Amino acid sequence: MAKAITKIHHIELSEDQKRRMDLEEVESALLDNKDAILQSLDVVKHMHDRGVLALLSGLFSEGDKVLNVLIKAADKPEATNTLKNLLLMVGVLGTINVKQLEPLLLKLNSGIARVAEYKDNDDKLGYFDIVRSLKDPEINRALTLLFEFLKGMGEDTSGLERTTQLPEDQDLHQSKDGTLER
């Protein structure tokens, strides 16, 4: 019959064996995450090239002084108002329908490009020139767009203010008889 085991002997690894096993574990983790590590190193290289690492190093070495300056700056009433305004603006930006805004921004960029190309040659624009330019289709489209924008600015929006709904979910436009159009 077999004897009962009363003592368990653990295999003791030497320091050299433990170190070798740890190195193998780290090496396999490096190989498993090769792409992520290479991308991280690339990001760190760009941060170093742009001086971000030196800035962060300086911030961490002077942490208490920097924190003290930040707290003093945030303690001013202007900072409180700035934060409130920033939060309000972020909320408003969240309600803007970018798909509707994109065509207007493209037209705005086109207008800015044309103004940048304009050569100031002291030519005077008279009343008849203005009336004659209304026949130009581009100017007519721009004025129509401007008048539609002004109509929208003049609409009664009291029921729409302070809402987080997207514009397309709100009853935006009223018809001429006063009823809301969807």
Short mmCIF file of N, CA and C in Angstrom, two decimals:
data_model
loop_
_atom_site.label_atom_id
_atom_site.label_comp_id
_atom_site.label_asym_id
_atom_site.label_seq_id
_atom_site.Cartn_x
_atom_site.Cartn_y
_atom_site.Cartn_z
N MET A 1 0.82 -1.18 0.00
CA MET A 1 0.00 0.00 0.00
C MET A 1 0.86 1.25 0.00
N ALA A 2 0.36 2.31 -0.60
CA ALA A 2 1.14 3.53 -0.72
C ALA A 2 1.06 4.35 0.54
N LYS A 3 2.11 5.08 0.78
CA LYS A 3 2.15 5.93 1.96
C LYS A 3 1.45 7.26 1.66
N ALA A 4 0.84 7.87 2.64
CA ALA A 4 0.19 9.18 2.50
C ALA A 4 1.25 10.25 2.32
N ILE A 5 0.94 11.20 1.48
CA ILE A 5 1.87 12.30 1.24
C ILE A 5 1.70 13.31 2.36
N THR A 6 2.73 13.56 3.05
CA THR A 6 2.66 14.48 4.17
C THR A 6 3.38 15.78 3.90
N LYS A 7 4.29 15.77 2.98
CA LYS A 7 5.06 16.97 2.66
C LYS A 7 5.06 17.19 1.16
N ILE A 8 4.76 18.45 0.75
CA ILE A 8 4.79 18.80 -0.66
C ILE A 8 6.02 19.65 -0.90
N HIS A 9 6.82 19.22 -1.83
CA HIS A 9 8.04 19.96 -2.15
C HIS A 9 7.77 20.76 -3.42
N HIS A 10 7.81 22.06 -3.29
CA HIS A 10 7.66 22.93 -4.46
C HIS A 10 8.98 23.02 -5.19
N ILE A 11 8.87 23.05 -6.53
CA ILE A 11 10.09 23.18 -7.30
C ILE A 11 10.52 24.64 -7.21
N GLU A 12 11.68 24.82 -6.70
CA GLU A 12 12.20 26.17 -6.53
C GLU A 12 12.99 26.56 -7.77
N LEU A 13 12.62 27.71 -8.33
CA LEU A 13 13.32 28.20 -9.51
C LEU A 13 14.41 29.16 -9.07
N SER A 14 15.52 29.08 -9.75
CA SER A 14 16.60 30.00 -9.43
C SER A 14 16.24 31.40 -9.96
N GLU A 15 16.96 32.39 -9.53
CA GLU A 15 16.73 33.76 -9.99
C GLU A 15 16.92 33.85 -11.50
N ASP A 16 17.89 33.13 -12.00
CA ASP A 16 18.16 33.15 -13.44
C ASP A 16 16.99 32.53 -14.21
N GLN A 17 16.43 31.44 -13.70
CA GLN A 17 15.28 30.80 -14.36
C GLN A 17 14.04 31.69 -14.31
N LYS A 18 13.80 32.34 -13.17
CA LYS A 18 12.66 33.26 -13.05
C LYS A 18 12.81 34.41 -14.04
N ARG A 19 14.01 34.93 -14.13
CA ARG A 19 14.27 36.05 -15.04
C ARG A 19 14.05 35.63 -16.49
N ARG A 20 14.51 34.44 -16.84
CA ARG A 20 14.35 33.94 -18.20
C ARG A 20 12.86 33.75 -18.52
N MET A 21 12.07 33.23 -17.58
CA MET A 21 10.64 33.04 -17.81
C MET A 21 9.92 34.39 -17.96
N ASP A 22 10.32 35.35 -17.13
CA ASP A 22 9.72 36.68 -17.22
C ASP A 22 10.05 37.32 -18.57
N LEU A 23 11.28 37.18 -19.03
CA LEU A 23 11.68 37.74 -20.32
C LEU A 23 10.90 37.08 -21.46
N GLU A 24 10.68 35.78 -21.38
CA GLU A 24 9.91 35.09 -22.41
C GLU A 24 8.45 35.58 -22.41
N GLU A 25 7.91 35.81 -21.22
CA GLU A 25 6.53 36.31 -21.11
C GLU A 25 6.42 37.72 -21.72
N VAL A 26 7.38 38.59 -21.42
CA VAL A 26 7.38 39.94 -21.97
C VAL A 26 7.58 39.88 -23.49
N GLU A 27 8.47 39.01 -23.96
CA GLU A 27 8.72 38.89 -25.39
C GLU A 27 7.47 38.42 -26.13
N SER A 28 6.75 37.47 -25.59
CA SER A 28 5.52 37.00 -26.26
C SER A 28 4.45 38.08 -26.25
N ALA A 29 4.36 38.87 -25.17
CA ALA A 29 3.40 39.97 -25.12
C ALA A 29 3.77 41.03 -26.16
N LEU A 30 5.05 41.31 -26.32
CA LEU A 30 5.50 42.27 -27.33
C LEU A 30 5.15 41.79 -28.74
N LEU A 31 5.36 40.52 -29.00
CA LEU A 31 5.05 39.98 -30.32
C LEU A 31 3.55 39.96 -30.57
N ASP A 32 2.76 39.66 -29.53
CA ASP A 32 1.30 39.63 -29.70
C ASP A 32 0.74 41.02 -29.98
N ASN A 33 1.38 42.07 -29.45
CA ASN A 33 0.88 43.44 -29.59
C ASN A 33 1.83 44.31 -30.41
N LYS A 34 2.49 43.71 -31.37
CA LYS A 34 3.50 44.40 -32.16
C LYS A 34 2.95 45.65 -32.84
N ASP A 35 1.80 45.54 -33.53
CA ASP A 35 1.26 46.68 -34.27
C ASP A 35 0.90 47.83 -33.34
N ALA A 36 0.25 47.52 -32.22
CA ALA A 36 -0.15 48.57 -31.28
C ALA A 36 1.07 49.26 -30.68
N ILE A 37 2.10 48.48 -30.39
CA ILE A 37 3.30 49.07 -29.80
C ILE A 37 4.01 49.96 -30.81
N LEU A 38 4.09 49.52 -32.07
CA LEU A 38 4.74 50.34 -33.10
C LEU A 38 3.98 51.64 -33.33
N GLN A 39 2.64 51.59 -33.34
CA GLN A 39 1.85 52.81 -33.49
C GLN A 39 2.05 53.73 -32.29
N SER A 40 2.11 53.16 -31.10
CA SER A 40 2.32 53.98 -29.90
C SER A 40 3.68 54.66 -29.95
N LEU A 41 4.68 53.94 -30.40
CA LEU A 41 6.01 54.54 -30.52
C LEU A 41 6.03 55.64 -31.57
N ASP A 42 5.26 55.47 -32.65
CA ASP A 42 5.16 56.50 -33.68
C ASP A 42 4.52 57.76 -33.10
N VAL A 43 3.46 57.58 -32.31
CA VAL A 43 2.80 58.73 -31.67
C VAL A 43 3.76 59.43 -30.72
N VAL A 44 4.50 58.66 -29.93
CA VAL A 44 5.46 59.25 -29.00
C VAL A 44 6.55 60.00 -29.76
N LYS A 45 6.99 59.45 -30.90
CA LYS A 45 8.01 60.14 -31.72
C LYS A 45 7.48 61.48 -32.21
N HIS A 46 6.23 61.51 -32.71
CA HIS A 46 5.65 62.77 -33.17
C HIS A 46 5.51 63.76 -32.01
N MET A 47 5.13 63.26 -30.84
CA MET A 47 5.02 64.14 -29.67
C MET A 47 6.39 64.73 -29.32
N HIS A 48 7.42 63.90 -29.42
CA HIS A 48 8.78 64.38 -29.13
C HIS A 48 9.21 65.42 -30.17
N ASP A 49 8.94 65.14 -31.45
CA ASP A 49 9.32 66.08 -32.51
C ASP A 49 8.64 67.43 -32.35
N ARG A 50 7.44 67.46 -31.85
CA ARG A 50 6.67 68.70 -31.71
C ARG A 50 6.89 69.38 -30.35
N GLY A 51 7.68 68.76 -29.48
CA GLY A 51 7.99 69.36 -28.20
C GLY A 51 6.95 69.11 -27.12
N VAL A 52 5.99 68.22 -27.40
CA VAL A 52 4.94 67.94 -26.43
C VAL A 52 5.51 67.22 -25.21
N LEU A 53 6.45 66.30 -25.44
CA LEU A 53 7.02 65.56 -24.31
C LEU A 53 7.80 66.47 -23.38
N ALA A 54 8.53 67.43 -23.94
CA ALA A 54 9.27 68.38 -23.11
C ALA A 54 8.30 69.23 -22.29
N LEU A 55 7.18 69.64 -22.93
CA LEU A 55 6.17 70.42 -22.22
C LEU A 55 5.56 69.61 -21.09
N LEU A 56 5.20 68.36 -21.36
CA LEU A 56 4.61 67.51 -20.31
C LEU A 56 5.61 67.25 -19.19
N SER A 57 6.85 67.05 -19.55
CA SER A 57 7.89 66.83 -18.54
C SER A 57 8.01 68.06 -17.63
N GLY A 58 8.00 69.23 -18.24
CA GLY A 58 8.06 70.47 -17.45
C GLY A 58 6.83 70.64 -16.56
N LEU A 59 5.65 70.29 -17.11
CA LEU A 59 4.43 70.40 -16.31
C LEU A 59 4.46 69.47 -15.11
N PHE A 60 4.94 68.24 -15.32
CA PHE A 60 4.98 67.28 -14.22
C PHE A 60 6.04 67.64 -13.20
N SER A 61 7.16 68.19 -13.66
CA SER A 61 8.21 68.55 -12.70
C SER A 61 7.82 69.76 -11.86
N GLU A 62 7.01 70.64 -12.43
CA GLU A 62 6.54 71.83 -11.72
C GLU A 62 5.05 71.72 -11.42
N GLY A 63 4.58 70.52 -11.15
CA GLY A 63 3.15 70.24 -11.00
C GLY A 63 2.43 71.13 -10.00
N ASP A 64 3.01 71.33 -8.82
CA ASP A 64 2.34 72.13 -7.79
C ASP A 64 2.20 73.58 -8.21
N LYS A 65 3.24 74.12 -8.82
CA LYS A 65 3.18 75.52 -9.27
C LYS A 65 2.14 75.69 -10.38
N VAL A 66 2.13 74.76 -11.32
CA VAL A 66 1.18 74.83 -12.44
C VAL A 66 -0.24 74.70 -11.91
N LEU A 67 -0.46 73.76 -11.01
CA LEU A 67 -1.79 73.57 -10.43
C LEU A 67 -2.24 74.82 -9.68
N ASN A 68 -1.34 75.45 -8.96
CA ASN A 68 -1.65 76.68 -8.24
C ASN A 68 -2.07 77.79 -9.20
N VAL A 69 -1.36 77.94 -10.32
CA VAL A 69 -1.69 78.96 -11.31
C VAL A 69 -3.07 78.67 -11.92
N LEU A 70 -3.32 77.40 -12.25
CA LEU A 70 -4.61 77.02 -12.84
C LEU A 70 -5.77 77.29 -11.88
N ILE A 71 -5.58 76.99 -10.63
CA ILE A 71 -6.64 77.23 -9.65
C ILE A 71 -6.90 78.71 -9.48
N LYS A 72 -5.85 79.52 -9.45
CA LYS A 72 -6.03 80.96 -9.34
C LYS A 72 -6.74 81.52 -10.56
N ALA A 73 -6.41 81.00 -11.75
CA ALA A 73 -7.05 81.46 -12.98
C ALA A 73 -8.52 81.04 -13.02
N ALA A 74 -8.83 79.85 -12.54
CA ALA A 74 -10.21 79.35 -12.57
C ALA A 74 -11.07 80.01 -11.50
N ASP A 75 -10.43 80.63 -10.51
CA ASP A 75 -11.16 81.25 -9.41
C ASP A 75 -11.73 82.62 -9.79
N LYS A 76 -11.36 83.15 -10.93
CA LYS A 76 -11.83 84.47 -11.35
C LYS A 76 -13.24 84.36 -11.91
N PRO A 77 -14.07 85.41 -11.75
CA PRO A 77 -15.44 85.38 -12.27
C PRO A 77 -15.49 85.25 -13.80
N GLU A 78 -14.49 85.81 -14.49
CA GLU A 78 -14.47 85.69 -15.95
C GLU A 78 -14.36 84.24 -16.37
N ALA A 79 -13.59 83.45 -15.62
CA ALA A 79 -13.41 82.04 -15.96
C ALA A 79 -14.73 81.28 -15.79
N THR A 80 -15.47 81.63 -14.76
CA THR A 80 -16.77 80.99 -14.55
C THR A 80 -17.71 81.31 -15.70
N ASN A 81 -17.76 82.57 -16.11
CA ASN A 81 -18.61 82.95 -17.25
C ASN A 81 -18.15 82.29 -18.54
N THR A 82 -16.83 82.19 -18.71
CA THR A 82 -16.30 81.54 -19.91
C THR A 82 -16.73 80.08 -19.96
N LEU A 83 -16.64 79.39 -18.83
CA LEU A 83 -17.05 77.98 -18.80
C LEU A 83 -18.55 77.83 -19.07
N LYS A 84 -19.36 78.72 -18.49
CA LYS A 84 -20.79 78.67 -18.75
C LYS A 84 -21.09 78.90 -20.23
N ASN A 85 -20.43 79.91 -20.82
CA ASN A 85 -20.63 80.20 -22.24
C ASN A 85 -20.16 79.05 -23.12
N LEU A 86 -19.04 78.45 -22.74
CA LEU A 86 -18.51 77.33 -23.51
C LEU A 86 -19.49 76.15 -23.49
N LEU A 87 -20.04 75.86 -22.33
CA LEU A 87 -21.01 74.77 -22.23
C LEU A 87 -22.27 75.08 -23.02
N LEU A 88 -22.71 76.33 -22.99
CA LEU A 88 -23.89 76.73 -23.77
C LEU A 88 -23.61 76.60 -25.27
N MET A 89 -22.42 77.05 -25.70
CA MET A 89 -22.07 76.96 -27.11
C MET A 89 -21.98 75.51 -27.57
N VAL A 90 -21.42 74.64 -26.73
CA VAL A 90 -21.33 73.22 -27.09
C VAL A 90 -22.72 72.63 -27.22
N GLY A 91 -23.63 73.02 -26.33
CA GLY A 91 -25.01 72.55 -26.42
C GLY A 91 -25.68 73.02 -27.70
N VAL A 92 -25.44 74.27 -28.07
CA VAL A 92 -26.03 74.82 -29.29
C VAL A 92 -25.43 74.13 -30.51
N LEU A 93 -24.12 73.89 -30.50
CA LEU A 93 -23.47 73.21 -31.63
C LEU A 93 -24.04 71.82 -31.83
N GLY A 94 -24.47 71.19 -30.75
CA GLY A 94 -25.06 69.86 -30.85
C GLY A 94 -26.42 69.87 -31.53
N THR A 95 -27.09 71.01 -31.59
CA THR A 95 -28.40 71.08 -32.22
C THR A 95 -28.35 71.50 -33.68
N ILE A 96 -27.17 71.91 -34.15
CA ILE A 96 -27.05 72.36 -35.54
C ILE A 96 -27.05 71.15 -36.47
N ASN A 97 -27.86 71.22 -37.50
CA ASN A 97 -27.90 70.16 -38.50
C ASN A 97 -26.84 70.44 -39.54
N VAL A 98 -25.74 69.72 -39.47
CA VAL A 98 -24.59 69.97 -40.33
C VAL A 98 -24.93 69.68 -41.80
N LYS A 99 -25.81 68.72 -42.03
CA LYS A 99 -26.18 68.40 -43.42
C LYS A 99 -26.87 69.59 -44.07
N GLN A 100 -27.66 70.34 -43.31
CA GLN A 100 -28.31 71.53 -43.86
C GLN A 100 -27.33 72.68 -43.96
N LEU A 101 -26.34 72.71 -43.10
CA LEU A 101 -25.38 73.81 -43.07
C LEU A 101 -24.30 73.67 -44.15
N GLU A 102 -24.02 72.46 -44.57
CA GLU A 102 -22.93 72.23 -45.52
C GLU A 102 -23.07 73.01 -46.83
N PRO A 103 -24.23 73.01 -47.50
CA PRO A 103 -24.31 73.79 -48.75
C PRO A 103 -24.06 75.28 -48.54
N LEU A 104 -24.53 75.81 -47.41
CA LEU A 104 -24.30 77.22 -47.12
C LEU A 104 -22.81 77.50 -46.91
N LEU A 105 -22.13 76.60 -46.22
CA LEU A 105 -20.69 76.79 -45.99
C LEU A 105 -19.91 76.70 -47.30
N LEU A 106 -20.33 75.81 -48.21
CA LEU A 106 -19.66 75.73 -49.50
C LEU A 106 -19.81 77.03 -50.27
N LYS A 107 -21.02 77.62 -50.22
CA LYS A 107 -21.26 78.90 -50.90
C LYS A 107 -20.45 80.01 -50.23
N LEU A 108 -20.37 79.98 -48.92
CA LEU A 108 -19.59 80.97 -48.19
C LEU A 108 -18.11 80.88 -48.58
N ASN A 109 -17.58 79.67 -48.67
CA ASN A 109 -16.19 79.50 -49.09
C ASN A 109 -15.96 80.02 -50.51
N SER A 110 -16.93 79.77 -51.38
CA SER A 110 -16.81 80.27 -52.75
C SER A 110 -16.80 81.79 -52.78
N GLY A 111 -17.65 82.41 -51.98
CA GLY A 111 -17.68 83.88 -51.90
C GLY A 111 -16.39 84.44 -51.34
N ILE A 112 -15.84 83.79 -50.33
CA ILE A 112 -14.58 84.25 -49.74
C ILE A 112 -13.45 84.12 -50.76
N ALA A 113 -13.45 83.03 -51.53
CA ALA A 113 -12.42 82.85 -52.54
C ALA A 113 -12.51 83.94 -53.61
N ARG A 114 -13.72 84.32 -53.97
CA ARG A 114 -13.89 85.36 -55.00
C ARG A 114 -13.42 86.71 -54.45
N VAL A 115 -13.71 87.00 -53.19
CA VAL A 115 -13.26 88.26 -52.59
C VAL A 115 -11.74 88.30 -52.51
N ALA A 116 -11.12 87.14 -52.22
CA ALA A 116 -9.66 87.09 -52.12
C ALA A 116 -9.02 87.37 -53.47
N GLU A 117 -9.70 87.01 -54.57
CA GLU A 117 -9.16 87.25 -55.91
C GLU A 117 -9.45 88.66 -56.41
N TYR A 118 -10.34 89.38 -55.74
CA TYR A 118 -10.77 90.70 -56.19
C TYR A 118 -9.62 91.69 -56.13
N LYS A 119 -9.45 92.42 -57.18
CA LYS A 119 -8.43 93.48 -57.24
C LYS A 119 -9.13 94.82 -57.06
N ASP A 120 -8.73 95.55 -56.05
CA ASP A 120 -9.33 96.86 -55.78
C ASP A 120 -8.79 97.87 -56.79
N ASN A 121 -9.65 98.31 -57.71
CA ASN A 121 -9.17 99.23 -58.75
C ASN A 121 -9.94 100.55 -58.73
N ASP A 122 -10.51 100.92 -57.65
CA ASP A 122 -11.20 102.20 -57.46
C ASP A 122 -12.38 102.42 -58.41
N ASP A 123 -12.93 101.36 -59.01
CA ASP A 123 -14.13 101.50 -59.82
C ASP A 123 -15.32 101.73 -58.90
N LYS A 124 -16.13 102.72 -59.25
CA LYS A 124 -17.32 103.04 -58.45
C LYS A 124 -18.49 102.22 -58.96
N LEU A 125 -19.31 101.76 -58.06
CA LEU A 125 -20.52 101.01 -58.40
C LEU A 125 -21.70 101.95 -58.22
N GLY A 126 -22.39 102.24 -59.30
CA GLY A 126 -23.51 103.18 -59.25
C GLY A 126 -24.83 102.46 -59.03
N TYR A 127 -25.90 103.27 -58.89
CA TYR A 127 -27.23 102.71 -58.67
C TYR A 127 -27.68 101.85 -59.85
N PHE A 128 -27.43 102.32 -61.05
CA PHE A 128 -27.84 101.56 -62.23
C PHE A 128 -27.05 100.27 -62.35
N ASP A 129 -25.78 100.29 -61.92
CA ASP A 129 -24.97 99.05 -61.93
C ASP A 129 -25.56 98.02 -60.97
N ILE A 130 -26.04 98.50 -59.82
CA ILE A 130 -26.66 97.60 -58.85
C ILE A 130 -27.93 97.00 -59.43
N VAL A 131 -28.79 97.81 -60.00
CA VAL A 131 -30.04 97.31 -60.58
C VAL A 131 -29.74 96.36 -61.73
N ARG A 132 -28.78 96.68 -62.57
CA ARG A 132 -28.41 95.83 -63.70
C ARG A 132 -27.85 94.49 -63.22
N SER A 133 -27.11 94.50 -62.08
CA SER A 133 -26.52 93.25 -61.58
C SER A 133 -27.57 92.29 -61.04
N LEU A 134 -28.80 92.80 -60.77
CA LEU A 134 -29.87 91.91 -60.32
C LEU A 134 -30.26 90.90 -61.40
N LYS A 135 -29.92 91.18 -62.65
CA LYS A 135 -30.21 90.26 -63.75
C LYS A 135 -29.19 89.13 -63.80
N ASP A 136 -28.06 89.30 -63.14
CA ASP A 136 -27.04 88.25 -63.09
C ASP A 136 -27.57 87.08 -62.26
N PRO A 137 -27.63 85.86 -62.81
CA PRO A 137 -28.20 84.72 -62.07
C PRO A 137 -27.47 84.42 -60.76
N GLU A 138 -26.15 84.57 -60.71
CA GLU A 138 -25.41 84.30 -59.48
C GLU A 138 -25.79 85.29 -58.39
N ILE A 139 -25.88 86.55 -58.72
CA ILE A 139 -26.26 87.56 -57.74
C ILE A 139 -27.71 87.36 -57.31
N ASN A 140 -28.57 87.02 -58.26
CA ASN A 140 -29.98 86.78 -57.94
C ASN A 140 -30.12 85.61 -56.99
N ARG A 141 -29.38 84.51 -57.24
CA ARG A 141 -29.42 83.36 -56.33
C ARG A 141 -28.91 83.74 -54.95
N ALA A 142 -27.83 84.52 -54.91
CA ALA A 142 -27.26 84.92 -53.62
C ALA A 142 -28.24 85.79 -52.83
N LEU A 143 -28.91 86.73 -53.52
CA LEU A 143 -29.88 87.59 -52.84
C LEU A 143 -31.08 86.78 -52.36
N THR A 144 -31.53 85.83 -53.18
CA THR A 144 -32.64 84.97 -52.77
C THR A 144 -32.26 84.19 -51.53
N LEU A 145 -31.04 83.62 -51.52
CA LEU A 145 -30.55 82.89 -50.37
C LEU A 145 -30.48 83.80 -49.14
N LEU A 146 -30.00 85.02 -49.34
CA LEU A 146 -29.90 85.96 -48.24
C LEU A 146 -31.28 86.31 -47.67
N PHE A 147 -32.26 86.54 -48.55
CA PHE A 147 -33.61 86.87 -48.08
C PHE A 147 -34.25 85.70 -47.36
N GLU A 148 -34.03 84.47 -47.83
CA GLU A 148 -34.56 83.29 -47.13
C GLU A 148 -33.94 83.17 -45.75
N PHE A 149 -32.63 83.45 -45.67
CA PHE A 149 -31.94 83.43 -44.39
C PHE A 149 -32.53 84.48 -43.45
N LEU A 150 -32.76 85.67 -43.97
CA LEU A 150 -33.32 86.74 -43.14
C LEU A 150 -34.73 86.41 -42.69
N LYS A 151 -35.52 85.75 -43.55
CA LYS A 151 -36.86 85.32 -43.13
C LYS A 151 -36.76 84.34 -41.98
N GLY A 152 -35.83 83.41 -42.10
CA GLY A 152 -35.63 82.44 -41.02
C GLY A 152 -35.19 83.10 -39.73
N MET A 153 -34.34 84.12 -39.85
CA MET A 153 -33.88 84.85 -38.67
C MET A 153 -35.03 85.61 -38.02
N GLY A 154 -35.99 86.03 -38.83
CA GLY A 154 -37.10 86.83 -38.31
C GLY A 154 -38.26 86.00 -37.78
N GLU A 155 -38.22 84.67 -37.98
CA GLU A 155 -39.33 83.83 -37.50
C GLU A 155 -39.44 83.85 -35.99
N ASP A 156 -40.63 83.61 -35.50
CA ASP A 156 -40.87 83.51 -34.07
C ASP A 156 -40.31 82.17 -33.59
N THR A 157 -39.26 82.23 -32.81
CA THR A 157 -38.62 81.01 -32.31
C THR A 157 -38.80 80.84 -30.81
N SER A 158 -39.76 81.57 -30.23
CA SER A 158 -39.92 81.51 -28.78
C SER A 158 -40.25 80.10 -28.31
N GLY A 159 -40.95 79.33 -29.12
CA GLY A 159 -41.26 77.96 -28.74
C GLY A 159 -40.12 77.00 -28.93
N LEU A 160 -39.06 77.43 -29.60
CA LEU A 160 -37.94 76.55 -29.90
C LEU A 160 -36.74 76.80 -29.01
N GLU A 161 -36.71 77.88 -28.30
CA GLU A 161 -35.53 78.22 -27.53
C GLU A 161 -35.34 77.29 -26.35
N ARG A 162 -34.11 77.16 -25.95
CA ARG A 162 -33.70 76.34 -24.82
C ARG A 162 -34.18 74.90 -24.98
N THR A 163 -33.94 74.35 -26.13
CA THR A 163 -34.30 72.97 -26.37
C THR A 163 -33.07 72.23 -26.87
N THR A 164 -33.05 70.95 -26.68
CA THR A 164 -31.93 70.16 -27.17
C THR A 164 -32.34 69.31 -28.36
N GLN A 165 -33.55 69.55 -28.87
CA GLN A 165 -33.99 68.80 -30.03
C GLN A 165 -33.21 69.24 -31.25
N LEU A 166 -33.03 68.29 -32.16
CA LEU A 166 -32.41 68.64 -33.42
C LEU A 166 -33.38 69.49 -34.22
N PRO A 167 -32.89 70.37 -35.07
CA PRO A 167 -33.77 71.26 -35.83
C PRO A 167 -34.80 70.51 -36.65
N GLU A 168 -34.42 69.37 -37.23
CA GLU A 168 -35.39 68.66 -38.05
C GLU A 168 -36.51 68.03 -37.22
N ASP A 169 -36.32 67.92 -35.90
CA ASP A 169 -37.35 67.38 -35.02
C ASP A 169 -38.24 68.47 -34.45
N GLN A 170 -37.93 69.72 -34.71
CA GLN A 170 -38.71 70.82 -34.18
C GLN A 170 -39.67 71.34 -35.25
N ASP A 171 -40.75 71.97 -34.80
CA ASP A 171 -41.66 72.63 -35.73
C ASP A 171 -41.05 73.98 -36.07
N LEU A 172 -40.32 74.04 -37.18
CA LEU A 172 -39.53 75.23 -37.48
C LEU A 172 -40.29 76.33 -38.19
N HIS A 173 -41.05 75.99 -39.20
CA HIS A 173 -41.56 77.02 -40.09
C HIS A 173 -43.07 77.15 -39.99
N GLN A 174 -43.53 78.38 -39.97
CA GLN A 174 -44.95 78.65 -39.97
C GLN A 174 -45.37 79.02 -41.39
N SER A 175 -46.55 78.55 -41.78
CA SER A 175 -47.06 78.94 -43.10
C SER A 175 -47.65 80.33 -43.01
N LYS A 176 -48.07 80.86 -44.15
CA LYS A 176 -48.59 82.23 -44.18
C LYS A 176 -49.87 82.39 -43.39
N ASP A 177 -50.64 81.30 -43.20
CA ASP A 177 -51.88 81.40 -42.44
C ASP A 177 -51.65 81.23 -40.93
N GLY A 178 -50.38 81.06 -40.51
CA GLY A 178 -50.07 81.01 -39.09
C GLY A 178 -49.95 79.59 -38.55
N THR A 179 -50.26 78.57 -39.35
CA THR A 179 -50.14 77.21 -38.88
C THR A 179 -48.70 76.74 -39.08
N LEU A 180 -48.31 75.80 -38.27
CA LEU A 180 -46.94 75.31 -38.33
C LEU A 180 -46.80 74.30 -39.45
N GLU A 181 -45.70 74.40 -40.19
CA GLU A 181 -45.40 73.45 -41.23
C GLU A 181 -44.32 72.52 -40.73
N ARG A 182 -44.39 71.29 -41.12
CA ARG A 182 -43.37 70.31 -40.74
C ARG A 182 -42.38 70.13 -41.83
#
